[in-house]
Amino acid sequence: MIKKPMMGMAVLILTMPAFAAEQAGIKAQENTAATAGEEQVVTEKVKVTSILPDRLEALPGSFTVVDEKELESRRPFSTTEALNSVPGIHIVGENAFGLGINIGMRGLDPRRSARTLLMEDGVPLFLSPYADPSAHYTTPLDRVQRIEVVKGAGQTLYGPQTVGGMINFVTRPVPKEFQASVTGIIGNNNFSGGHVNIGTGGDWGGIMLDAVNRKGDGIRKNHDFEINEFTLKGQLNLDDRNTLIAKVGYYEENSSVSETGLGAVEYAEDKYQAPTGKNDSFNYERKSLQLQHIFKINEKAKLSTQFYYVDNQRASFRQINEPGSLGGRSAIERCPAGTNAVAATAANAEGCGGRWRPREFEYWGFEPRLDVSHSLFGVESDAVIGFRYHREDSQRNQYRGSDPAIQDLGYAKANGDHREDLRIDVKSLAYYAQNTFYLGNWTLTPGLRVEDYEKNINVVRAEGVAQGFQDSNKETVWLPGLGASWNGIANTTVFAGIHRGFAPPRPDRDINFDDLSGQNAISRTKAEKSTNTEIGIRSAYFKGSSFEATLFNIDFDEIVIQESAGRFINGGKSQHTGIELAGRIDFGKVYDTSHNFYVMASYTNVFTAKFKKDTDETASGNRLPYSPRDIATVNFGYSHPVGIDARIGVDYVSQQYVDPENSRIQSLNGEEGMIPSYTLLNASVTYKPVGSKATFFVSGHNLADKEYLISRVDGMVAGRSRQVFGGIRYDF
């Protein structure tokens, strides 16, 4: 494992005067149609944690902001509900409450959000951004001030995942005076939770503490879970030109959420059963540190350096390897006395063993960046120049055994069959530069990002045998981008952009464990590279209304697909083309009345999502897996200055294929066949009496209690049944 950086080194890095400023102290944003959720977006001074630029009207690409007002009025149940109205996004909610979230953009496979760059305050959230971009953690909404979604050419400054889009969870800033709040919520399915926020501040800076707890039953029986998170954030204003910001976080999840689905027969009997759920487990611990030094050179130039460190440790235990292997029913394969293929029941599970997969992921890096306004070329411009040094170290182990005692991880490590020890380290240097030219009503934004990375693989143990096999690979990738926007009509922006997308190959997928001694030991999946283009318009020209429309196209050179369980290959060329629409009308603003009835809707039509030319020609022309053609959300609401906001709406997702062959007939193991379309009914009510410090809210998901299928990745998985919760927030 990489040696943890010493604190003295971190402080030295943060105070280097030659480093550049990212979005520190960005000036107040001008009125613009930032999203379809409001007529005009007038936000407070953008913090250093934002990935959006100062002048939103100049952004040469599609984006959406789910702001604090929307989060507070809607009270989304999880990240899934917070993002499901954003056009272009498809979320597969196979776990409850946003655990292990699966987000796909513009027809891309949503599995573990691997093709969507998830960030908190500009720092990646994955287990390992290059080696294993899996999202087992997303920022709890209690700490979020707003969510920024960027899908177009504005991705040049960030990486490494840029084939789909970016989502940045912007956390609440430290207060400038004493403030505190307590939130309590309770709902069906034994759900309960709480959030405590307390902080104080002044001209010197501020400090703030967040504590979050959530627990309840999962989607399936015996899938109970509990999460806890503690975050300490501070800011120190050294003088008028220098600011230090620090954030330390600790998160833990303990759940019985199984990573396997059901066979076809089991699913037909009871969609929500989990035969081994009482013994299966997923334990996750995340420690994070983020430090920033911001130096204001003058009114037109700022310097910022960011240092981050993340330590992820996860361990999962499962007793079922192949769901539905017994004629549509699942089997437990590791049981005492040499028995094999024992029916997966709660009783049998108690007397059998299983498989532990403990994994450790550690990454850290630092990023200096310069933001400067200039007229070097005789044209008013905003420039960004920077680089990021990034290191990763991960270790993947696996222990198996038939002894029931193996259900304890400590026993498994001491007495189990040690099947796998795979170690991966990654070194990366990313350089980027971008300049926005302001040419009257026009803006032109060329940019370039260069990803220079090296991955090293050390197979210490595989299939229970010591190996000592090692391999390394280096690559330099050039990722240009160009965008333009036109603002010749009031409160309206027409934009167009093109950029090169990139997703690095995952080293763990490159190992052929069946042939470590031969020439085929490394399969060497190529990096995914794409050409992304879009053209669109966003406008709040008419009083009380706003809308956006974007036509997009993504051409992949070498898309990576799952050929079979645990085996990934480059699937050749593919194409994603579609249109995104969103809009909102506030009749209270249209008719100048305090009674505001509003309608807001979004629609995504990915009319092309196909293999253009796959590696063996068997899937050419077929539709890509987990890429529904139509996704729509419609909400009808009412709000009034007395403090009430109520809404009711529906979410629709059309049918999907789940494999490159576009199988229509359901297999007994549940992994083949269609996913039918589904429509869900949701509602929420929020009430904050005028002058009161208390806010009351009730929110409901899938109110019609519709049973629906959402995934076949590892067997059949049902979506969440009816979930209703209510709560009170009190501000001190």
XYZ file of C-alpha atoms in Angstrom:
732
model
C 0.000 0.000 0.000
C 1.113 3.551 -0.669
C 2.494 5.187 2.433
C 0.033 7.742 3.757
C 1.220 11.315 3.166
C 2.395 13.095 6.261
C 0.378 16.094 7.436
C 3.413 18.361 7.133
C 3.699 17.480 3.455
C 0.008 18.223 2.947
C 0.328 21.637 4.563
C 3.399 22.419 2.481
C 1.566 21.506 -0.695
C -1.420 23.589 0.260
C 0.570 26.722 0.888
C 2.753 26.711 -2.198
C 2.258 30.208 -3.618
C 2.725 29.119 -7.222
C -0.408 27.025 -7.234
C -3.550 28.142 -8.933
C -7.036 28.981 -7.722
C -9.994 26.948 -8.690
C -13.394 28.423 -8.128
C -12.442 30.299 -4.967
C -14.629 33.246 -4.139
C -16.286 33.303 -7.537
C -18.359 36.470 -7.945
C -22.128 36.437 -7.692
C -23.753 34.592 -10.560
C -25.845 36.603 -12.963
C -29.496 35.853 -13.595
C -29.720 32.999 -16.068
C -31.851 30.054 -16.960
C -29.697 27.480 -15.200
C -32.290 24.767 -15.028
C -35.825 24.031 -15.962
C -36.708 24.231 -12.279
C -36.852 28.054 -11.968
C -37.550 31.018 -14.195
C -34.154 32.481 -13.454
C -31.313 31.234 -11.341
C -29.999 33.852 -8.974
C -27.595 32.078 -6.671
C -25.343 33.212 -3.904
C -21.644 33.607 -4.349
C -20.320 30.349 -5.787
C -18.029 28.495 -3.416
C -14.743 26.816 -4.263
C -16.574 23.489 -4.251
C -18.561 24.251 -7.404
C -17.659 22.739 -10.774
C -19.792 25.268 -12.656
C -18.225 28.478 -13.967
C -18.863 32.027 -12.804
C -20.942 33.033 -15.818
C -23.459 30.275 -16.420
C -24.818 31.863 -19.573
C -21.424 31.218 -21.179
C -21.298 27.507 -20.329
C -21.058 25.748 -23.713
C -22.984 22.650 -22.752
C -26.003 21.181 -21.018
C -26.216 21.283 -17.247
C -28.757 21.186 -14.434
C -28.654 22.510 -10.889
C -30.838 20.911 -8.218
C -30.642 23.779 -5.760
C -31.265 24.088 -2.031
C -34.821 25.371 -2.512
C -35.738 22.342 -4.612
C -34.149 19.906 -2.145
C -35.954 21.460 0.818
C -39.368 21.693 -0.838
C -39.301 18.256 -2.444
C -37.601 16.379 0.415
C -36.315 13.543 -1.811
C -36.095 10.175 -0.123
C -32.611 9.507 -1.479
C -30.226 10.562 -4.216
C -32.378 8.563 -6.620
C -35.394 10.841 -6.109
C -33.218 13.957 -6.093
C -31.894 13.193 -9.580
C -34.689 11.327 -11.339
C -36.170 14.537 -12.793
C -32.868 15.561 -14.408
C -33.090 14.907 -18.168
C -30.676 12.323 -19.535
C -30.317 10.371 -16.274
C -31.365 6.741 -15.754
C -31.101 5.326 -12.226
C -31.406 1.639 -11.358
C -32.369 1.571 -7.677
C -31.486 -1.984 -6.748
C -30.646 -0.938 -3.183
C -32.632 1.201 -0.789
C -31.820 4.770 0.219
C -29.137 5.367 -2.402
C -26.744 2.656 -1.221
C -24.604 1.457 -4.124
C -26.294 3.848 -6.520
C -26.420 3.042 -10.252
C -26.553 6.131 -12.493
C -26.365 6.015 -16.269
C -26.356 9.054 -18.566
C -27.582 9.244 -22.133
C -28.048 5.517 -22.597
C -24.840 4.367 -20.863
C -24.887 1.315 -18.604
C -25.688 2.568 -15.068
C -23.986 -0.292 -13.210
C -22.332 1.216 -10.113
C -22.255 4.628 -11.890
C -18.898 3.650 -13.415
C -19.387 5.880 -16.482
C -20.581 8.909 -14.515
C -18.025 10.969 -12.631
C -19.419 11.383 -9.102
C -17.789 14.036 -6.926
C -18.216 15.775 -3.597
C -16.937 19.339 -3.631
C -14.912 18.517 -6.741
C -13.278 15.311 -5.376
C -14.160 11.856 -6.863
C -16.310 9.580 -4.709
C -15.488 6.173 -6.195
C -13.810 3.276 -4.440
C -10.837 3.949 -6.704
C -11.322 6.521 -9.512
C -9.033 4.765 -12.027
C -8.819 1.137 -10.878
C -12.384 0.546 -9.644
C -14.824 3.413 -10.349
C -17.687 1.858 -8.397
C -20.066 4.058 -6.434
C -20.757 2.383 -3.108
C -21.036 5.802 -1.480
C -22.826 9.030 -2.340
C -23.016 12.127 -0.178
C -26.041 12.038 2.162
C -28.524 14.699 1.059
C -28.629 16.120 4.597
C -25.204 17.676 3.950
C -25.912 18.819 0.389
C -26.589 22.444 -0.537
C -27.074 21.755 -4.237
C -26.350 19.127 -6.893
C -24.631 20.085 -10.147
C -25.030 17.890 -13.232
C -22.837 18.590 -16.278
C -23.104 16.523 -19.473
C -21.503 18.561 -22.261
C -18.186 20.129 -23.195
C -17.833 21.579 -19.672
C -16.171 18.306 -18.610
C -12.703 19.191 -19.937
C -11.446 20.315 -16.537
C -12.343 17.087 -14.718
C -11.694 13.370 -14.954
C -10.987 10.575 -15.365
C -14.541 9.472 -16.266
C -15.846 11.819 -18.997
C -17.783 9.594 -21.412
C -21.185 10.329 -19.896
C -21.298 13.246 -17.512
C -20.456 14.576 -14.067
C -22.449 14.952 -10.862
C -21.044 17.123 -8.085
C -22.584 17.172 -4.614
C -21.861 20.607 -3.165
C -21.910 20.500 0.631
C -23.114 23.291 2.878
C -20.558 26.009 3.672
C -19.485 26.794 7.207
C -21.742 29.479 8.750
C -20.773 33.084 9.406
C -22.589 33.029 12.749
C -23.993 30.443 15.129
C -26.546 28.102 13.579
C -27.872 24.657 14.345
C -30.605 22.307 13.198
C -32.011 18.938 14.195
C -33.995 16.693 11.837
C -35.879 13.527 12.717
C -37.667 11.262 10.236
C -39.633 8.027 10.456
C -41.437 5.837 7.954
C -42.700 2.391 7.083
C -40.341 -0.554 6.510
C -38.850 0.259 9.933
C -37.186 3.329 8.495
C -35.882 6.042 10.782
C -33.151 8.615 10.681
C -31.742 11.794 12.073
C -29.431 14.634 11.194
C -27.719 17.127 13.483
C -25.911 20.189 12.169
C -24.177 22.708 14.391
C -21.706 25.416 13.506
C -20.478 28.900 14.222
C -18.352 31.485 12.498
C -17.336 35.066 12.016
C -14.865 37.206 10.119
C -12.153 34.753 11.141
C -13.884 31.853 9.354
C -16.057 29.123 10.810
C -16.461 25.516 11.898
C -19.341 23.074 11.401
C -20.204 19.516 12.441
C -22.676 17.176 10.717
C -23.917 13.835 12.069
C -26.193 11.598 9.983
C -27.925 8.313 10.788
C -30.242 6.205 8.604
C -31.541 2.709 9.218
C -34.375 0.448 8.200
C -35.354 -2.531 6.090
C -34.115 -2.727 2.531
C -36.066 -3.494 -0.616
C -36.032 -7.228 0.080
C -36.727 -9.182 3.251
C -33.800 -9.538 5.661
C -32.005 -6.662 3.938
C -31.859 -4.346 6.936
C -29.222 -1.643 6.922
C -27.746 1.201 8.978
C -25.448 4.035 7.967
C -23.659 6.600 10.118
C -21.600 9.570 9.027
C -19.706 12.306 10.841
C -18.240 15.298 9.021
C -16.229 18.190 10.423
C -15.678 21.204 8.176
C -13.723 24.357 8.948
C -12.580 27.574 7.295
C -9.842 29.947 8.392
C -9.573 33.404 6.806
C -5.887 34.185 7.275
C -6.273 37.635 5.730
C -8.142 39.324 2.878
C -6.214 37.265 0.331
C -5.628 33.857 1.938
C -8.159 31.264 3.046
C -7.758 27.709 4.333
C -10.613 25.193 4.167
C -10.539 21.706 5.701
C -13.037 18.851 5.790
C -12.728 15.495 7.563
C -15.302 12.734 7.147
C -16.043 9.268 8.502
C -18.758 7.021 7.059
C -19.811 3.475 7.859
C -22.442 1.157 6.427
C -23.541 -2.143 7.895
C -26.159 -3.928 5.861
C -27.464 -7.359 4.945
C -27.954 -6.348 1.332
C -27.156 -9.324 -0.857
C -25.238 -8.789 -4.070
C -27.240 -11.523 -5.815
C -30.738 -11.515 -7.215
C -33.287 -14.296 -7.594
C -33.909 -17.072 -10.062
C -37.055 -16.917 -12.195
C -38.992 -19.399 -10.030
C -38.041 -17.653 -6.783
C -38.971 -14.258 -8.207
C -42.397 -15.540 -9.281
C -43.040 -16.898 -5.777
C -41.926 -13.820 -3.838
C -40.161 -10.887 -5.497
C -38.896 -9.556 -2.194
C -37.429 -12.689 -0.637
C -33.724 -13.044 0.152
C -33.123 -16.672 1.211
C -29.650 -16.008 2.635
C -30.274 -12.404 3.667
C -29.820 -13.003 7.386
C -26.253 -14.147 6.766
C -25.225 -12.043 3.774
C -23.581 -8.750 4.640
C -21.943 -5.671 3.206
C -19.706 -3.667 5.524
C -18.175 -0.434 4.315
C -15.964 2.145 6.011
C -14.842 5.397 4.398
C -12.404 7.969 5.781
C -11.741 11.186 3.908
C -9.707 14.363 4.197
C -9.949 17.419 1.949
C -7.800 20.559 2.313
C -7.770 23.736 0.245
C -5.636 26.839 0.229
C -7.065 29.797 -1.693
C -4.952 32.807 -2.539
C -6.550 35.870 -4.136
C -3.809 37.458 -6.220
C -5.968 40.386 -7.293
C -9.498 41.062 -8.523
C -8.848 39.097 -11.724
C -6.698 36.173 -10.606
C -6.997 33.596 -7.867
C -4.887 30.650 -6.841
C -6.088 27.459 -5.244
C -4.494 24.177 -4.290
C -6.502 21.196 -3.203
C -5.236 18.111 -1.397
C -7.447 15.066 -0.824
C -7.072 11.654 0.777
C -9.619 8.809 0.861
C -9.404 5.397 2.517
C -12.162 2.913 1.535
C -12.540 -0.511 3.110
C -15.367 -2.804 2.107
C -16.093 -6.448 2.853
C -19.018 -8.426 1.459
C -20.200 -11.921 2.326
C -22.478 -13.982 0.121
C -23.648 -17.582 0.097
C -25.085 -17.720 -3.425
C -22.775 -17.617 -6.436
C -25.145 -18.365 -9.292
C -28.795 -17.400 -8.692
C -31.385 -19.746 -10.140
C -28.927 -22.599 -10.747
C -31.385 -25.238 -9.435
C -34.037 -24.983 -12.137
C -34.877 -21.382 -11.361
C -34.075 -21.611 -7.662
C -30.793 -20.588 -6.080
C -28.312 -22.910 -4.424
C -25.738 -22.617 -1.660
C -22.589 -24.293 -2.934
C -20.369 -24.243 0.153
C -21.817 -26.497 2.823
C -20.292 -29.068 5.242
C -19.684 -32.764 4.561
C -18.983 -32.196 0.895
C -22.597 -31.487 0.034
C -23.119 -29.296 -2.987
C -25.969 -27.314 -4.511
C -28.053 -27.178 -1.329
C -31.294 -25.264 -1.843
C -31.008 -21.662 -0.718
C -33.311 -21.386 2.278
C -32.957 -19.514 5.544
C -32.588 -22.815 7.431
C -29.914 -24.221 5.112
C -28.052 -20.916 5.097
C -27.405 -21.126 8.844
C -25.478 -24.379 8.428
C -23.375 -23.407 5.388
C -20.380 -21.280 4.587
C -19.833 -18.854 1.740
C -17.450 -16.324 0.249
C -15.914 -13.190 1.805
C -14.472 -10.467 -0.423
C -12.634 -7.918 1.731
C -11.112 -5.081 -0.315
C -9.094 -1.982 0.522
C -8.830 1.125 -1.627
C -6.686 4.142 -0.887
C -6.140 7.206 -3.039
C -4.769 10.689 -2.615
C -3.671 13.588 -4.728
C -3.182 17.308 -5.009
C -4.328 19.777 -7.634
C -3.112 23.330 -8.198
C -5.194 25.523 -10.481
C -5.139 29.088 -11.761
C -8.318 30.978 -12.692
C -7.633 34.338 -14.301
C -9.615 36.942 -16.258
C -7.541 38.575 -18.986
C -7.524 40.198 -22.418
C -4.263 38.707 -23.634
C -5.563 38.243 -27.176
C -7.374 41.552 -27.243
C -10.593 39.798 -26.246
C -12.177 39.590 -22.800
C -11.447 36.078 -21.560
C -11.520 33.722 -18.587
C -8.745 31.137 -18.465
C -8.165 28.034 -16.349
C -4.825 26.236 -16.132
C -3.948 23.408 -13.781
C -2.802 19.863 -13.181
C -3.530 17.007 -10.791
C -1.189 14.404 -9.352
C -3.090 11.314 -8.235
C -2.096 7.994 -6.618
C -4.116 4.858 -5.945
C -3.389 1.640 -4.116
C -5.844 -1.225 -3.761
C -5.850 -4.807 -2.534
C -8.577 -7.343 -3.308
C -8.802 -10.568 -1.283
C -11.213 -13.466 -1.299
C -11.775 -16.223 1.275
C -14.076 -19.229 0.896
C -15.153 -22.125 3.058
C -17.983 -24.559 3.790
C -17.733 -24.305 7.581
C -20.603 -22.144 8.974
C -17.983 -20.400 11.125
C -16.685 -18.822 7.916
C -19.564 -16.383 8.208
C -17.271 -14.458 10.569
C -14.634 -12.489 8.637
C -11.952 -12.947 11.279
C -12.414 -16.711 11.199
C -12.420 -16.680 7.397
C -9.064 -14.860 7.261
C -7.489 -17.264 9.756
C -8.997 -20.563 8.576
C -10.648 -20.052 5.214
C -9.419 -20.959 1.756
C -7.513 -17.852 0.622
C -8.507 -17.775 -3.038
C -7.378 -14.348 -4.258
C -4.897 -11.597 -3.479
C -4.796 -8.983 -6.233
C -2.903 -5.699 -5.757
C -3.188 -2.702 -8.049
C -1.509 0.675 -7.952
C -2.097 3.599 -10.283
C -0.121 6.777 -10.855
C -1.713 9.576 -12.806
C -0.832 13.062 -13.963
C -3.589 15.107 -15.565
C -2.976 18.480 -17.195
C -5.708 20.816 -18.389
C -6.177 24.261 -19.887
C -9.274 26.096 -21.035
C -10.033 29.614 -22.243
C -13.442 31.247 -22.699
C -13.506 34.124 -25.198
C -16.352 36.652 -24.827
C -17.229 38.003 -28.271
C -20.301 40.192 -27.799
C -23.283 37.843 -27.586
C -21.007 34.916 -28.406
C -18.619 32.858 -26.321
C -16.066 30.375 -27.605
C -14.445 27.888 -25.226
C -11.599 25.666 -26.434
C -10.009 23.326 -23.902
C -7.648 20.404 -23.569
C -7.111 17.723 -20.931
C -4.224 15.258 -21.005
C -4.429 12.083 -18.921
C -1.039 10.413 -18.378
C -1.384 7.315 -16.211
C 0.396 4.088 -15.308
C -1.223 1.015 -13.799
C 0.621 -1.863 -12.125
C -0.933 -5.234 -11.347
C 0.492 -7.798 -8.923
C -1.346 -11.125 -8.730
C -0.028 -12.523 -5.474
C -2.623 -15.293 -5.329
C -5.292 -16.561 -7.723
C -7.641 -19.568 -7.635
C -6.090 -20.510 -4.297
C -2.555 -20.792 -5.689
C 0.400 -18.450 -5.098
C 1.288 -16.682 -8.345
C 3.657 -13.725 -8.207
C 2.474 -12.600 -11.658
C 3.015 -8.894 -12.407
C 2.214 -6.589 -15.287
C 2.160 -2.864 -15.973
C 0.790 -0.559 -18.618
C 1.202 3.139 -19.443
C -0.895 5.414 -21.610
C -1.192 9.084 -22.470
C -4.583 10.292 -23.680
C -5.318 13.679 -25.265
C -8.860 14.926 -24.673
C -9.693 18.135 -26.561
C -12.986 19.976 -26.309
C -14.638 22.947 -27.996
C -17.867 24.707 -27.101
C -19.757 27.811 -28.159
C -22.772 29.708 -26.872
C -24.928 32.596 -28.102
C -26.953 34.923 -25.857
C -28.552 37.255 -28.412
C -32.049 36.777 -26.944
C -32.933 37.857 -23.412
C -32.600 35.108 -20.791
C -31.805 32.596 -23.530
C -28.682 30.621 -24.409
C -28.094 28.569 -27.525
C -25.095 26.261 -27.166
C -23.139 23.603 -29.000
C -20.093 21.565 -28.103
C -17.870 18.630 -28.905
C -15.380 16.876 -26.655
C -13.419 13.676 -26.428
C -14.615 11.353 -23.669
C -12.441 8.909 -21.761
C -12.833 6.084 -19.250
C -9.598 4.271 -18.277
C -9.487 0.468 -18.403
C -10.071 -1.257 -15.078
C -6.983 -3.340 -14.197
C -8.950 -6.003 -12.306
C -10.752 -6.823 -15.565
C -7.491 -7.420 -17.439
C -6.534 -10.604 -15.626
C -7.283 -14.024 -17.106
C -7.121 -16.127 -13.949
C -7.434 -19.350 -15.973
C -4.160 -18.747 -17.823
C -1.748 -16.784 -15.649
C 1.249 -18.679 -17.011
C 0.412 -18.307 -20.689
C 0.353 -15.553 -23.274
C -3.315 -14.838 -22.608
C -2.803 -13.903 -18.977
C -3.589 -10.264 -19.757
C -6.677 -9.548 -21.828
C -5.762 -5.846 -21.936
C -9.138 -4.206 -22.389
C -8.621 -0.893 -24.099
C -9.671 2.392 -22.572
C -13.137 3.537 -23.531
C -12.923 6.599 -25.752
C -15.811 8.519 -27.197
C -16.646 11.558 -29.269
C -19.451 13.502 -27.596
C -21.414 16.205 -29.419
C -24.495 18.196 -28.483
C -26.514 21.229 -29.494
C -29.240 22.811 -27.414
C -31.095 25.774 -25.989
C -32.105 26.857 -22.489
C -34.402 29.807 -21.942
C -36.493 31.730 -19.442
C -37.666 34.247 -22.020
C -41.354 34.039 -21.136
C -42.513 35.190 -17.732
C -42.997 32.372 -15.258
C -41.628 29.662 -17.512
C -38.342 28.043 -18.417
C -37.325 25.207 -20.672
C -34.321 23.422 -22.110
C -33.787 21.108 -25.068
C -30.607 19.244 -26.036
C -29.824 16.940 -28.946
C -26.830 14.717 -28.191
C -24.706 12.044 -29.827
C -21.993 9.789 -28.342
C -19.820 7.614 -30.585
C -17.721 5.012 -28.756
C -14.541 3.630 -30.258
C -14.217 0.672 -27.886
C -17.084 0.262 -25.452
C -16.479 -2.304 -22.690
C -19.239 -4.869 -22.099
C -19.700 -7.801 -19.741
C -19.378 -10.951 -21.837
C -20.099 -13.299 -18.929
C -20.070 -13.173 -15.153
C -16.834 -11.458 -14.133
C -15.443 -11.283 -17.693
C -15.324 -7.997 -19.597
C -14.258 -7.362 -23.182
C -14.149 -4.479 -25.618
C -17.425 -4.670 -27.497
C -16.414 -2.549 -30.464
C -18.082 0.610 -31.723
C -21.413 1.878 -30.414
C -23.614 4.933 -30.844
C -25.917 6.815 -28.480
C -28.179 9.511 -29.933
C -31.140 11.198 -28.320
C -32.909 14.294 -27.143
C -33.444 15.723 -23.661
C -36.309 18.056 -22.792
C -37.236 19.783 -19.547
C -39.443 22.660 -18.536
C -41.397 24.369 -15.791
C -44.322 26.793 -15.657
C -45.160 28.755 -12.497
C -48.680 30.103 -12.957
C -48.326 32.240 -9.836
C -45.657 34.260 -11.625
C -47.558 34.309 -14.892
C -50.684 35.753 -13.254
C -48.985 37.651 -10.393
C -50.730 35.734 -7.631
C -49.425 34.245 -4.402
C -51.233 30.997 -5.213
C -48.617 29.306 -7.352
C -49.715 26.236 -9.256
C -46.795 24.823 -11.188
C -45.984 22.041 -13.611
C -42.502 20.678 -14.170
C -41.505 17.852 -16.489
C -38.510 16.194 -18.111
C -38.244 13.705 -20.946
C -35.338 11.760 -22.418
C -35.576 9.856 -25.696
C -32.463 7.815 -26.509
C -33.719 6.794 -29.945
C -30.368 5.246 -30.887
C -28.330 3.149 -28.463
C -26.798 0.381 -30.502
C -23.692 -1.616 -31.274
C -22.438 -0.275 -34.590
C -19.760 -2.923 -35.031
C -19.023 -5.374 -32.252
C -15.960 -7.562 -31.995
C -17.567 -10.828 -33.160
C -20.405 -9.333 -35.262
C -23.070 -11.143 -33.213
C -24.523 -7.997 -31.655
C -24.103 -5.468 -34.464
C -27.228 -3.334 -34.657
C -28.576 -4.589 -31.324
C -29.601 -2.179 -28.610
C -27.216 -1.619 -25.731
C -28.060 -3.196 -22.349
C -29.849 -1.130 -19.706
C -30.595 1.699 -22.105
C -34.338 2.461 -22.014
C -35.568 4.445 -25.000
C -37.921 6.683 -23.008
C -37.634 8.194 -19.530
C -40.161 10.772 -18.347
C -41.066 12.607 -15.154
C -44.063 14.914 -14.629
C -44.894 16.786 -11.401
C -47.872 18.978 -10.549
C -47.459 21.231 -7.546
C -48.840 24.062 -5.453
C -46.917 26.500 -3.275
C -47.904 29.539 -1.223
C -45.944 32.106 0.828
C -47.614 30.837 4.025
C -45.018 28.085 3.826
C -46.645 25.188 2.018
C -45.380 23.275 -0.998
C -47.185 20.164 -2.229
C -46.627 18.116 -5.345
C -47.648 14.847 -6.964
C -46.013 13.246 -9.951
C -45.205 10.159 -11.977
C -41.938 8.629 -13.180
C -41.900 6.454 -16.300
C -39.142 4.172 -17.644
C -39.636 2.166 -20.841
C -38.587 -1.450 -21.400
C -34.926 -2.441 -21.544
C -32.684 -5.194 -22.816
C -30.125 -6.584 -20.388
C -27.536 -8.251 -22.639
C -25.813 -7.585 -25.975
C -27.823 -10.385 -27.617
C -31.098 -8.572 -26.748
C -32.593 -11.721 -25.239
C -36.384 -11.668 -24.987
C -37.005 -15.080 -23.434
C -36.465 -15.233 -19.701
C -33.850 -17.713 -18.515
C -34.295 -19.796 -15.380
C -31.429 -18.005 -13.659
C -33.190 -14.692 -14.317
C -30.189 -13.067 -16.002
C -31.685 -13.066 -19.506
C -34.926 -11.561 -20.724
C -36.499 -8.126 -20.928
C -37.108 -5.595 -18.181
C -40.687 -4.369 -18.719
C -41.589 -0.693 -18.568
C -42.912 0.737 -15.315
C -44.618 3.865 -13.981
C -44.366 5.042 -10.367
C -46.534 7.495 -8.433
C -44.809 9.854 -5.963
C -45.850 12.808 -3.809
C -44.525 15.176 -1.148
C -45.788 17.938 1.138
C -43.645 20.459 3.012
C -44.941 23.055 5.454
C -42.922 25.750 7.210
C -45.208 28.232 8.981
C -44.243 31.871 8.556
C -42.004 32.942 11.434
C -41.607 29.385 12.681
C -38.277 27.618 13.119
C -39.880 24.246 12.452
C -40.432 22.568 9.071
C -42.847 19.638 8.680
C -42.677 17.278 5.717
C -44.134 14.038 4.331
C -42.893 12.232 1.236
C -44.007 9.081 -0.537
C -42.431 6.908 -3.236
C -44.280 4.305 -5.338
C -47.558 5.165 -3.652
C -49.479 2.681 -5.810
C -47.176 -0.055 -4.467
C -46.392 -1.301 -7.948
C -44.263 -4.438 -8.231
C -41.635 -3.972 -10.923
C -38.339 -5.466 -12.102
C -35.286 -3.217 -12.256
C -32.223 -5.428 -12.806
C -31.028 -8.827 -14.035
C -27.285 -8.217 -13.621
C -26.861 -11.078 -11.121
C -30.351 -12.517 -11.033
C -33.718 -10.776 -10.833
C -34.060 -7.786 -8.505
C -37.313 -5.987 -7.710
C -37.693 -2.262 -7.279
C -38.649 -0.683 -3.987
C -42.203 -1.141 -2.758
C -44.276 1.693 -1.283
C -42.196 3.900 0.995
C -43.631 6.792 2.977
C -41.801 8.869 5.544
C -42.373 12.047 7.477
C -40.321 14.263 9.699
C -39.612 17.542 11.412
C -36.663 19.859 11.087
C -36.050 22.502 13.738
C -33.605 25.362 13.206
C -32.081 27.058 16.239
